[in-house]
Short mmCIF file of C-alpha atoms in Angstrom, two decimals:
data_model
loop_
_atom_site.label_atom_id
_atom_site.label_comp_id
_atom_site.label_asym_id
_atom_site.label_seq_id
_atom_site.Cartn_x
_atom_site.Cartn_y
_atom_site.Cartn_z
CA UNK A 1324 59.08 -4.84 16.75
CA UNK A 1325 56.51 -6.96 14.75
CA UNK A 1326 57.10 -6.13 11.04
CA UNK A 1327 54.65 -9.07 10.53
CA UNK A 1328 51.97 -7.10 11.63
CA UNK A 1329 52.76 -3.79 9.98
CA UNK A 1330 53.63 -5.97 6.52
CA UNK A 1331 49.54 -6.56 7.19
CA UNK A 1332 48.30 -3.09 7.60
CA UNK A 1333 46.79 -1.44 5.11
CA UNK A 1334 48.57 2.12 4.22
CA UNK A 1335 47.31 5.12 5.23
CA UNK A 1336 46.16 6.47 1.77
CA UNK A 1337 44.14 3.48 1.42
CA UNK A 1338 42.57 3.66 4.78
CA UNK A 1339 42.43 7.64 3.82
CA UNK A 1340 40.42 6.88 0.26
CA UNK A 1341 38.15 4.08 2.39
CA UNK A 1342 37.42 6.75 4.88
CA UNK A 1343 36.47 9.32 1.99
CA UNK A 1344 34.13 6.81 -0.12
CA UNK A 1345 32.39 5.95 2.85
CA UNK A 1346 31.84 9.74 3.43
CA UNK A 1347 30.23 10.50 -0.04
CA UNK A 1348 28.24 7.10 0.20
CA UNK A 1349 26.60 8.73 3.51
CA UNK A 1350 26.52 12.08 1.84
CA UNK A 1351 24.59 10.65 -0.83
CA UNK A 1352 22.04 8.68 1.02
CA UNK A 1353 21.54 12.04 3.45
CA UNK A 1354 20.27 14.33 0.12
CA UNK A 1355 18.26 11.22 -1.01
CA UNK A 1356 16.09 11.52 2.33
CA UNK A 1357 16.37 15.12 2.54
CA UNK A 1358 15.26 15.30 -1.62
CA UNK A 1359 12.66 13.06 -0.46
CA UNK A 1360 11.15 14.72 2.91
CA UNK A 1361 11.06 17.78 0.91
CA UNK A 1362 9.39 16.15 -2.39
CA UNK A 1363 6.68 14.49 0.19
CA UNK A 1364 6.09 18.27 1.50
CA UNK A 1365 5.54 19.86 -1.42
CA UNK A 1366 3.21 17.41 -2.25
CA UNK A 1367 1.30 17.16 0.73
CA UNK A 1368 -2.53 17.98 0.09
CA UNK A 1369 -5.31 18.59 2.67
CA UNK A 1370 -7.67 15.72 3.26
CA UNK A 1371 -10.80 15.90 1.40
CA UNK A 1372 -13.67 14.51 2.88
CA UNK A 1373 -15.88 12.18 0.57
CA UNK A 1374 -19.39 12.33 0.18
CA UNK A 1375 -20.56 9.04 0.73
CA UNK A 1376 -23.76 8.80 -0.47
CA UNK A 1377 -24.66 5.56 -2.61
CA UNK A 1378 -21.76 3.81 -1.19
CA UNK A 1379 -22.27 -0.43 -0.51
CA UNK A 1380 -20.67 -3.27 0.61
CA UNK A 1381 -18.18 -4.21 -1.87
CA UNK A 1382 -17.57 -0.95 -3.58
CA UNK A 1383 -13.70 -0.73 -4.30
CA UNK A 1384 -11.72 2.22 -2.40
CA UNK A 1385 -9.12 4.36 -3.30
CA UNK A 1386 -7.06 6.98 -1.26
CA UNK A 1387 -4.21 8.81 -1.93
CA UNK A 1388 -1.72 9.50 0.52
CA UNK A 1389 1.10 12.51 1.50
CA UNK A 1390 3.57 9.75 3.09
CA UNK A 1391 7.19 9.26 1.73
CA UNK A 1392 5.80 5.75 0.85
CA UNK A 1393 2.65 6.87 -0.87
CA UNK A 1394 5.08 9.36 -3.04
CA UNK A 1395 7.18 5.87 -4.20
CA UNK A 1396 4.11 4.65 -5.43
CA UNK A 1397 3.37 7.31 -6.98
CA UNK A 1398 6.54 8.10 -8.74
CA UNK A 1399 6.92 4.14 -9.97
CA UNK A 1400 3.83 3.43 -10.95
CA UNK A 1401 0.35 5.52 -10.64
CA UNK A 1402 -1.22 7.17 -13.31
CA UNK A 1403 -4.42 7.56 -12.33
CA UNK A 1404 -5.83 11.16 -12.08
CA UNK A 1405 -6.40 11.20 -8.35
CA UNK A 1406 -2.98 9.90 -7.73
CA UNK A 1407 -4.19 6.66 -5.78
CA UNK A 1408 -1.69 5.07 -3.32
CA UNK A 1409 -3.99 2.75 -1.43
CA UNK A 1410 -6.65 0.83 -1.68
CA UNK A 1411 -9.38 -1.66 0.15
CA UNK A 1412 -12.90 -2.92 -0.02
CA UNK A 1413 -16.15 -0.82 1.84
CA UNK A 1414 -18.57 -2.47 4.10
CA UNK A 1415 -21.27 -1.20 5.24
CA UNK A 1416 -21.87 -1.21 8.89
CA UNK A 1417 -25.63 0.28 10.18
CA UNK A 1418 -25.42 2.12 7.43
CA UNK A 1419 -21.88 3.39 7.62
CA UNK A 1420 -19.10 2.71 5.95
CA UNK A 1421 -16.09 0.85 7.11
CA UNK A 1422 -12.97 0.87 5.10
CA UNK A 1423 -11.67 -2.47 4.96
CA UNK A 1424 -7.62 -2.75 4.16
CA UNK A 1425 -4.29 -4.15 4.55
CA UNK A 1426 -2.51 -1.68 7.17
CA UNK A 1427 1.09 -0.75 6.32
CA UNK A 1428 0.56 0.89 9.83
CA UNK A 1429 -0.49 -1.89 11.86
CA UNK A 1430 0.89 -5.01 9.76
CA UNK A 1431 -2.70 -6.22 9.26
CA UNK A 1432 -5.36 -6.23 8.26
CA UNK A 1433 -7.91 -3.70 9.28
CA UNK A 1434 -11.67 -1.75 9.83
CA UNK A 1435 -11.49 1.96 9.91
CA UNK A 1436 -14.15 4.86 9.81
CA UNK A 1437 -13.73 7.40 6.98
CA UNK A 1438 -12.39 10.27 9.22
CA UNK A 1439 -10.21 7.55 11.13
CA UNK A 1440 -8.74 6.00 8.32
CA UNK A 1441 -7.62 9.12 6.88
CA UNK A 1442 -6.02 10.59 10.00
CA UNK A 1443 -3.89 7.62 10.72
CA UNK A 1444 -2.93 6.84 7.38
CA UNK A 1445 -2.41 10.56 6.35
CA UNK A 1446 -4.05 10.62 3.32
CA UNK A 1447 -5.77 13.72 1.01
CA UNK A 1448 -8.81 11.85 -0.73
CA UNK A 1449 -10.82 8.80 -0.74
CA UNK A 1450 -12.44 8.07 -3.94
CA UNK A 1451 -14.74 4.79 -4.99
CA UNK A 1452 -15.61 2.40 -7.60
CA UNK A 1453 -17.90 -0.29 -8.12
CA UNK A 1454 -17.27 -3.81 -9.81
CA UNK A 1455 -20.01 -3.81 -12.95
CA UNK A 1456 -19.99 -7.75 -12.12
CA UNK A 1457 -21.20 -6.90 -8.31
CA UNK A 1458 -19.85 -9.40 -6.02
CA UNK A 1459 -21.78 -11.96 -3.66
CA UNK A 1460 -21.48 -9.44 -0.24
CA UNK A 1461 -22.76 -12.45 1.94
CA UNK A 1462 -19.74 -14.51 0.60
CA UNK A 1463 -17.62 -11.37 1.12
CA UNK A 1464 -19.10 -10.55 4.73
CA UNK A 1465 -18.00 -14.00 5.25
CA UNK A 1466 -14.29 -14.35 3.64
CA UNK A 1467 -13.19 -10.61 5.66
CA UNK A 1468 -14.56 -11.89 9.29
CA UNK A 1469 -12.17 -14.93 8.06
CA UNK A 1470 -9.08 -12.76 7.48
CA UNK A 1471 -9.79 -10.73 10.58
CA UNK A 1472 -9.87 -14.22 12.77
CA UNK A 1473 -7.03 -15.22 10.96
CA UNK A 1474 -5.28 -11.48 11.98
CA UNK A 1475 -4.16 -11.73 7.95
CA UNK A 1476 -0.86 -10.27 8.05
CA UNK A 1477 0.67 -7.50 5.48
CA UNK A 1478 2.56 -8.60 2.66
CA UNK A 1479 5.99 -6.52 3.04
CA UNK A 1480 7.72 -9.15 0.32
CA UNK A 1481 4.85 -7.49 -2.07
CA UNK A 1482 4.92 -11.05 -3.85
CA UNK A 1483 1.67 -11.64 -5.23
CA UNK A 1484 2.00 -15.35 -5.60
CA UNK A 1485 2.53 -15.91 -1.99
CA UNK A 1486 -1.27 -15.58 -0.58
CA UNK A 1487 0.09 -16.29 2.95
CA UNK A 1488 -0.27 -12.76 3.26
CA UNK A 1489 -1.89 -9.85 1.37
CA UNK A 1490 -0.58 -6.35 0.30
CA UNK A 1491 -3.65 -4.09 -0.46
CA UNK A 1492 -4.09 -4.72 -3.87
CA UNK A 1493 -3.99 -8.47 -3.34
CA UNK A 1494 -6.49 -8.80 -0.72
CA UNK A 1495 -9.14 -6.95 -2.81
CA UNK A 1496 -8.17 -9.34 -5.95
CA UNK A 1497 -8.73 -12.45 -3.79
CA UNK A 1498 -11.48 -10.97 -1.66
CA UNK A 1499 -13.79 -10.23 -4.72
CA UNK A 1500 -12.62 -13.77 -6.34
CA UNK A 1501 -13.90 -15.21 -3.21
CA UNK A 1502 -16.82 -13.29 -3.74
CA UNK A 1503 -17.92 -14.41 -7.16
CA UNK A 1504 -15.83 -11.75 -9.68
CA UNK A 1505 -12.61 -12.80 -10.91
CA UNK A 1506 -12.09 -10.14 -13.12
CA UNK A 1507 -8.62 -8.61 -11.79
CA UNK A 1508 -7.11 -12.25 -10.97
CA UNK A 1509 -5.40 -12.11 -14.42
CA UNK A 1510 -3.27 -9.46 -13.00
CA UNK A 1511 -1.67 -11.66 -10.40
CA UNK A 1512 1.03 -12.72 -13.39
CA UNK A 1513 3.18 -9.62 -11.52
CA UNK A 1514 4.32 -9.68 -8.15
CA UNK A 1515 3.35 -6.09 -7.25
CA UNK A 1516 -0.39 -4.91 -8.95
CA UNK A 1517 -0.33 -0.71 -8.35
CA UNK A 1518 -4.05 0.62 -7.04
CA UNK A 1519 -3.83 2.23 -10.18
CA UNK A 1520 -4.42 -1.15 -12.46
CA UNK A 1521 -7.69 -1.96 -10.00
CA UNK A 1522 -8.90 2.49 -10.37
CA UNK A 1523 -8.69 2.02 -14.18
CA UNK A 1524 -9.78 -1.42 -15.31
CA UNK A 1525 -12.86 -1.96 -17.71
CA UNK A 1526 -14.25 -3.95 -15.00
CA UNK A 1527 -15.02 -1.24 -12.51
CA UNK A 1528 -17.13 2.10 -13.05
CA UNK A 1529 -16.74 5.22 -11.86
CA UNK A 1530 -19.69 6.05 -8.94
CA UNK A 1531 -21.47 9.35 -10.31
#
């Protein structure tokens, strides 16, 4: 018999107690996503298509979404009345729009018809507004086609001083400081800026 082995073997009530803690710690995390699937049902809404009339290049976008990860945004940090969970720049293309954005889907960034954008990103609304400042579009035009040869990735890290890559947020702030309006870059003293900071600053107006 080796007693030197069994002298290192942990009893059975402690292997017993291991066993149980790991149990609840599963237990836990299993009503945390099933709190959460059912929290992102209940607050699923049906898409709502915008009317886009007016809508230009450079006109500031904002959806809000019925995905668990548009419900974390929601719960940590928006405020805004129509819940905003995303957000991007338009541009116009023969006259219609293109939403402009950092995917979460795809990893980067990316052009999307209205209808297209809201299928694939499951989202209830798109709303817009419009920088009073307007940016230079040519300059704009100019800095996206550079991100999109560039394949700008998305910023997972959400760090806002790293401009390696862009979160959605970011990539308008930069985009429209490229552009001519620096109005939002004092907001890059955080690491993560919420949609809802771009939706409700003085520097933007509601489109009628």
């Amino acid at each position: 018999m080796n007693t030197n082995s069994q002298l290192h073997r942990p009893p059975r009530s402690r292997k017993r107690k291991i066993g149980i803690a790991a149990a609840c710690f599963l237990g836990f995390i299993l009503i945390v996503v099933l709190a959460l699937a059912i929290a992102v049902q209940c607050s699923r809404k049906p898409w709502r298509s915008p009317d886009t009339t007016g809508w230009q290049t450079g006109d500031i976008f904002f959806s809000a979404g019925n995905s668990w990860k548009s419900l974390a945004v929601r719960l940590f940090g928006d405020k805004s009345e129509e819940g905003s969970t995303h957000c991007g720049i338009v541009m116009m293309r023969d006259g219609v729009p293109m939403l402009v954005h950092m995917s979460t889907e795809t990893g980067e960034i990316r052009a999307e018809y209205i209808e297209d954008y809201a299928r694939v990103n499951d989202v209830s609304a798109v709303t817009v507004r419009r920088l009073r400042q307007l940016p230079d579009t040519v300059v704009l035009r100019h800095y996206v086609d550079y991100l999109f040869r560039r394949k700008k990735r998305f910023d997972n890290s959400f760090n806002a001083r790293d401009t390696t890559e862009y979160y959605c947020t970011e990539f308008v702030i930069h985009a429209m400081d490229h552009a001519g309006n620096s109005s939002f870059m004092p907001l890059l003293t955080d690491d993560y800026i919420y949609p809802e900071q771009l939706e409700t600053s003085p520097a933007v107006s509601r489109l009628p």
